Each structure stands twice: as C-alpha cells, then as structure tokens.
Coordinates of N, CA and C in Angstrom, one line a residue:
X1 N 91.4 125.4 102.6 CA 91.6 126.2 103.8 C 92.9 125.8 104.5
X2 N 93.7 126.8 104.8 CA 95.0 126.5 105.4 C 94.8 126.3 106.9
X3 N 95.5 125.3 107.5 CA 95.5 125.1 108.9 C 96.9 125.2 109.4
X4 N 97.1 126.0 110.5 CA 98.5 126.0 111.0 C 98.7 124.7 111.8
X5 N 100.0 124.2 111.7 CA 100.4 123.1 112.5 C 101.5 123.5 113.4
X6 N 101.4 123.3 114.7 CA 102.3 123.7 115.7 C 103.5 122.7 115.7
X7 N 104.7 123.2 115.9 CA 105.9 122.4 116.1 C 106.8 123.1 117.0
X8 N 107.9 122.5 117.5 CA 108.8 123.1 118.4 C 109.6 124.2 117.7
X9 N 109.9 124.0 116.4 CA 110.8 124.9 115.7 C 110.0 126.1 115.1
X10 N 108.9 125.8 114.4 CA 108.2 126.9 113.7 C 106.8 126.4 113.4
X11 N 105.9 127.3 113.0 CA 104.6 127.0 112.6 C 104.5 126.8 111.1
X12 N 104.0 125.6 110.7 CA 103.9 125.3 109.3 C 102.4 125.5 108.9
X13 N 102.2 125.9 107.6 CA 100.9 126.0 107.1 C 100.7 124.9 106.1
X14 N 99.7 124.1 106.3 CA 99.4 123.0 105.4 C 98.2 123.3 104.6
X15 N 98.4 123.3 103.3 CA 97.3 123.6 102.3 C 96.4 122.4 102.1
X16 N 95.2 122.5 102.3 CA 94.3 121.3 102.0 C 93.6 121.6 100.7
X17 N 93.8 120.7 99.8 CA 93.2 120.9 98.4 C 91.8 120.4 98.5
X18 N 90.9 121.1 97.8 CA 89.5 120.7 97.8 C 89.4 119.3 97.1
X19 N 88.5 118.5 97.7 CA 88.3 117.1 97.1 C 87.6 117.3 95.8
X20 N 87.9 116.5 94.8 CA 87.2 116.5 93.5 C 85.8 116.1 93.7
X21 N 85.0 116.6 92.8 CA 83.5 116.4 92.8 C 83.3 114.9 92.5
X22 N 82.5 114.2 93.4 CA 82.3 112.7 93.1 C 81.5 112.5 91.9
X23 N 80.8 113.5 91.3 CA 80.0 113.3 90.1 C 80.9 113.4 88.9
X24 N 82.2 113.9 89.1 CA 83.1 114.1 88.0 C 84.3 113.1 88.0
X25 N 84.6 112.6 89.2 CA 85.7 111.7 89.4 C 85.3 110.4 90.2
X26 N 86.0 109.3 89.9 CA 85.8 108.1 90.6 C 87.1 107.9 91.5
X27 N 86.9 107.6 92.7 CA 88.0 107.4 93.7 C 88.5 106.0 93.6
X28 N 89.8 105.8 93.4 CA 90.5 104.5 93.4 C 91.6 104.6 94.5
X29 N 91.5 103.8 95.5 CA 92.5 103.8 96.6 C 93.5 102.8 96.3
X30 N 94.8 103.2 96.2 CA 95.8 102.2 96.0 C 96.1 101.4 97.2
X31 N 96.6 100.2 97.0 CA 97.0 99.4 98.2 C 98.2 100.0 98.8
X32 N 98.3 99.9 100.1 CA 99.5 100.5 100.8 C 100.7 99.6 100.5
X33 N 101.9 100.2 100.6 CA 103.1 99.4 100.5 C 103.1 98.5 101.7
X34 N 103.5 97.2 101.5 CA 103.5 96.2 102.6 C 105.0 95.9 103.0
X35 N 105.1 95.4 104.2 CA 106.4 94.9 104.6 C 106.6 93.6 103.8
X36 N 107.9 93.1 103.7 CA 108.1 91.8 103.0 C 107.2 90.8 103.6
X37 N 106.6 90.0 102.8 CA 105.6 88.9 103.2 C 106.4 87.7 103.7
X38 N 106.4 87.5 105.0 CA 107.0 86.3 105.6 C 105.9 85.4 106.0
X39 N 106.2 84.2 106.3 CA 105.3 83.2 106.7 C 104.6 83.7 108.0
X40 N 105.4 84.4 108.8 CA 104.9 84.8 110.1 C 104.2 86.2 110.1
X41 N 104.0 86.8 109.0 CA 103.3 88.1 108.9 C 101.8 87.8 108.6
X42 N 101.0 88.5 109.4 CA 99.5 88.5 109.3 C 99.0 89.9 109.1
X43 N 98.5 90.2 108.0 CA 97.9 91.5 107.7 C 96.4 91.5 108.0
X44 N 96.0 92.3 109.0 CA 94.6 92.3 109.4 C 93.8 93.4 108.7
X45 N 92.6 93.1 108.2 CA 91.7 94.0 107.7 C 90.3 93.9 108.3
X46 N 89.4 94.8 107.9 CA 88.1 94.7 108.6 C 87.1 93.8 107.8
X47 N 87.6 93.3 106.6 CA 86.6 92.5 105.8 C 86.8 91.0 106.0
X48 N 87.9 90.6 106.5 CA 88.1 89.1 106.7 C 87.5 88.7 108.0
X49 N 87.0 87.5 108.1 CA 86.4 86.9 109.3 C 87.4 86.9 110.4
X50 N 87.0 87.6 111.5 CA 87.9 87.7 112.7 C 88.3 86.3 113.2
X51 N 87.3 85.4 113.3 CA 87.6 84.1 113.9 C 88.7 83.3 113.0
X52 N 88.6 83.5 111.7 CA 89.5 82.9 110.7 C 90.9 83.5 110.9
X53 N 91.0 84.8 111.2 CA 92.3 85.4 111.4 C 92.9 84.9 112.7
X54 N 92.0 84.8 113.7 CA 92.5 84.3 115.0 C 93.0 82.8 114.9
X55 N 92.3 82.0 114.2 CA 92.7 80.6 114.0 C 94.0 80.5 113.2
X56 N 94.2 81.4 112.2 CA 95.4 81.4 111.4 C 96.6 81.7 112.3
X57 N 96.5 82.7 113.2 CA 97.6 83.1 114.1 C 97.8 81.9 115.1
X58 N 96.8 81.3 115.6 CA 97.0 80.3 116.6 C 97.6 79.1 115.9
X59 N 97.3 78.7 114.7 CA 98.0 77.6 114.0 C 99.5 77.9 113.8
X60 N 99.8 79.1 113.5 CA 101.2 79.5 113.3 C 102.0 79.3 114.7
X61 N 101.4 79.8 115.8 CA 102.0 79.6 117.1 C 102.1 78.1 117.5
X62 N 101.0 77.3 117.2 CA 101.0 75.9 117.5 C 102.0 75.1 116.7
X63 N 102.3 75.6 115.5 CA 103.3 75.0 114.6 C 104.7 75.2 115.0
X64 N 104.9 76.0 116.0 CA 106.3 76.2 116.5 C 107.0 77.5 115.9
X65 N 106.2 78.3 115.2 CA 106.8 79.6 114.7 C 107.2 80.4 116.0
X66 N 108.5 80.8 116.1 CA 108.9 81.5 117.3 C 108.3 82.9 117.5
X67 N 107.9 83.6 116.5 CA 107.2 84.8 116.6 C 106.3 85.1 115.4
X68 N 105.2 85.8 115.6 CA 104.4 86.3 114.5 C 104.3 87.8 114.6
X69 N 104.1 88.4 113.4 CA 103.9 89.8 113.3 C 102.5 90.1 112.8
X70 N 101.8 90.9 113.5 CA 100.4 91.3 113.1 C 100.4 92.7 112.8
X71 N 99.9 93.0 111.6 CA 99.9 94.4 111.0 C 98.5 94.9 110.8
X72 N 98.2 96.1 111.3 CA 96.8 96.6 111.1 C 97.0 98.1 110.7
X73 N 96.1 98.5 109.8 CA 96.1 99.8 109.2 C 94.8 100.5 109.3
X74 N 94.8 101.7 109.8 CA 93.6 102.5 109.9 C 92.5 101.9 110.8
X75 N 91.4 101.7 110.2 CA 90.2 101.1 111.0 C 90.5 99.7 111.5
X76 N 91.5 99.0 111.0 CA 91.8 97.7 111.4 C 92.8 97.6 112.6
X77 N 93.2 98.8 113.1 CA 94.1 98.8 114.3 C 93.4 98.2 115.5
X78 N 92.2 98.6 115.8 CA 91.5 98.0 116.9 C 91.3 96.5 116.8
X79 N 91.0 96.0 115.6 CA 90.9 94.6 115.4 C 92.2 93.9 115.6
X80 N 93.3 94.5 115.1 CA 94.7 93.9 115.3 C 95.0 93.8 116.8
X81 N 94.7 94.8 117.5 CA 95.0 94.8 119.0 C 94.2 93.8 119.7
X82 N 92.9 93.7 119.3 CA 92.0 92.7 120.0 C 92.5 91.3 119.7
X83 N 92.9 91.0 118.4 CA 93.4 89.7 118.0 C 94.7 89.4 118.9
X84 N 95.6 90.3 119.0 CA 96.9 90.0 119.7 C 96.6 89.8 121.2
X85 N 95.6 90.6 121.8 CA 95.3 90.4 123.2 C 94.6 89.0 123.4
X86 N 93.8 88.6 122.5 CA 93.1 87.3 122.7 C 94.1 86.1 122.6
X87 N 95.1 86.3 121.6 CA 96.1 85.2 121.5 C 97.0 85.2 122.8
X88 N 97.3 86.4 123.3 CA 98.1 86.4 124.6 C 97.3 85.8 125.7
X89 N 96.0 86.1 125.8 CA 95.2 85.5 126.9 C 95.1 84.0 126.8
X90 N 94.9 83.5 125.6 CA 94.8 82.0 125.4 C 96.1 81.3 125.8
X91 N 97.2 82.0 125.6 CA 98.5 81.4 125.9 C 98.8 81.2 127.4
X92 N 98.0 81.9 128.2 CA 98.2 81.8 129.7 C 99.5 82.3 130.1
X93 N 100.0 83.4 129.5 CA 101.2 84.0 129.9 C 102.5 83.6 129.2
X94 N 102.4 82.6 128.3 CA 103.6 82.2 127.6 C 103.9 83.0 126.3
X95 N 103.1 83.9 126.0 CA 103.3 84.8 124.8 C 103.4 86.3 125.3
X96 N 104.4 86.9 124.9 CA 104.6 88.4 125.1 C 104.4 89.1 123.9
X97 N 104.2 90.5 124.0 CA 103.8 91.3 122.9 C 104.7 92.5 122.9
X98 N 105.1 92.9 121.7 CA 105.8 94.2 121.5 C 105.1 95.0 120.4
X99 N 104.6 96.2 120.8 CA 103.8 97.0 119.9 C 104.5 98.2 119.4
X100 N 104.5 98.4 118.1 CA 105.0 99.6 117.5 C 103.9 100.3 116.6
X101 N 103.9 101.6 116.6 CA 103.0 102.3 115.8 C 103.8 103.1 114.7
X102 N 103.1 103.4 113.6 CA 103.7 104.2 112.6 C 102.7 104.9 111.8
X103 N 103.1 105.8 110.9 CA 102.3 106.5 110.0 C 102.6 106.0 108.6
X104 N 101.6 105.6 107.8 CA 101.8 105.1 106.4 C 101.3 106.1 105.4
X105 N 102.0 106.4 104.4 CA 101.5 107.3 103.3 C 100.7 106.4 102.4
X106 N 99.5 106.9 102.1 CA 98.7 106.3 101.1 C 98.4 107.2 99.9
X107 N 98.1 106.6 98.8 CA 97.8 107.4 97.6 C 96.4 107.1 97.1
X108 N 95.6 108.1 96.9 CA 94.3 108.0 96.3 C 94.4 108.6 94.9
X109 N 93.8 107.8 93.9 CA 93.8 108.3 92.5 C 92.3 108.6 92.2
X110 N 92.2 109.8 91.6 CA 90.8 110.3 91.2 C 90.8 110.2 89.7
X111 N 90.0 109.2 89.1 CA 89.9 109.0 87.7 C 88.7 109.7 87.2
X112 N 88.9 110.6 86.2 CA 87.8 111.4 85.6 C 86.8 110.5 84.9
X113 N 85.5 110.9 85.1 CA 84.4 110.2 84.5 C 84.1 110.7 83.1
X114 N 84.7 111.9 82.8 CA 84.5 112.5 81.4 C 85.9 112.7 80.8
X115 N 86.0 112.9 79.5 CA 87.3 113.0 78.8 C 87.9 114.4 79.0
X116 N 87.1 115.4 79.4 CA 87.6 116.8 79.5 C 88.5 117.0 80.7
X117 N 88.4 116.1 81.7 CA 89.1 116.3 83.0 C 90.4 115.4 83.0
X118 N 91.4 115.9 83.8 CA 92.6 115.2 84.0 C 92.6 114.3 85.2
X119 N 93.3 113.2 85.2 CA 93.3 112.4 86.4 C 94.1 113.1 87.5
X120 N 93.8 112.8 88.8 CA 94.5 113.5 89.9 C 94.9 112.4 90.9
X121 N 95.9 112.7 91.6 CA 96.4 111.8 92.7 C 96.6 112.6 94.0
X122 N 96.2 112.1 95.1 CA 96.4 112.8 96.4 C 97.1 111.8 97.4
X123 N 98.0 112.3 98.1 CA 98.6 111.6 99.2 C 97.9 111.9 100.5
X124 N 97.8 110.9 101.4 CA 97.3 111.1 102.7 C 98.0 110.2 103.7
X125 N 98.0 110.4 104.9 CA 98.6 109.6 105.9 C 97.5 108.8 106.7
X126 N 97.9 107.6 107.2 CA 97.1 106.8 108.0 C 97.9 106.1 109.0
X127 N 97.3 105.9 110.2 CA 98.0 105.2 111.3 C 98.1 103.7 111.0
X128 N 99.1 103.1 111.6 CA 99.3 101.7 111.5 C 99.9 101.2 112.8
X129 N 99.6 99.9 113.1 CA 100.2 99.2 114.2 C 100.9 97.9 113.8
X130 N 102.0 97.6 114.4 CA 102.8 96.4 114.1 C 103.0 95.7 115.4
X131 N 102.5 94.5 115.6 CA 102.5 93.8 116.9 C 103.3 92.6 116.7
X132 N 104.4 92.4 117.5 CA 105.2 91.2 117.5 C 104.8 90.4 118.7
X133 N 104.3 89.1 118.4 CA 104.0 88.2 119.4 C 105.1 87.1 119.5
X134 N 105.6 86.8 120.6 CA 106.7 85.9 120.7 C 106.6 85.1 122.0
X135 N 107.1 83.8 122.0 CA 107.0 83.0 123.1 C 108.1 83.3 124.1
X136 N 107.8 83.3 125.4 CA 108.8 83.5 126.4 C 109.4 82.3 127.0
X137 N 108.8 81.1 126.8 CA 109.3 79.9 127.4 C 109.9 79.0 126.3

C-alpha cells in the first residue's frame, strides 16, 4: 500500500513491499555499520547488563579519558540516555553532555526455507542517538 509523504517541495509516494511469509523465509538482521571503534566508544544495547555498562563508562571517566561517546540504536536509545544522565548526575556537575540524533539504514535478509524461493533483502531506517560526555573542569 502506497503512503504519501509530505515535504516542502513535493509529495512523494513510498511503496511498501509486503513482508515475506514467515513460514517461507527466515529473517536475518544484519549488524548496523558502526563508527570506528575507539577506546572511548560505548555501544549500548538492550541485552547487556545496565549496571555493567554504567560501571564501564565510569571506569573510563575515572581513568582520565577526556570524553566518552555513548551510542544507542532503536530500542536502546532510552537506555543510552538514562546511562548518560546517571553518569552526569554522579559527577555532580563536572560532566557535560552533547547529544546528536541520526537515522541509520539497516538491512534485513530474508533467507528462503525452501529451494524454490529466492533470497530477499530489505532496507529500513532506524533512529540512533550519539551522546558525547566530557569533563568541564
């Protein structure tokens, strides 16, 4: 079903392809492209223990790292924000925060469960947040 999308210049029509039947295809979600992995980058997900992520960030700040970058994608955005706010609160005002949002393109692969079908790939967008925490003193 086509849905119109409003913009300042013109109205675009976006075609939504029907999702493949789950009895015929297995869904495989590819990992998103990541920023270069630096010592100060922390990628947040919903499966890792929150307390462990908090302790890892605190250890980086205690070790004298001037800034850390916290990245959250999709459902992990709320967790990334909560983590950054807790670190800021623990620092009693010595840590500031700069927040950027973005949209990340993700690819889903549909692998056929039978030999008669062809594999398919679909692109979709997901929201992301990038939080820079840095010391002010």
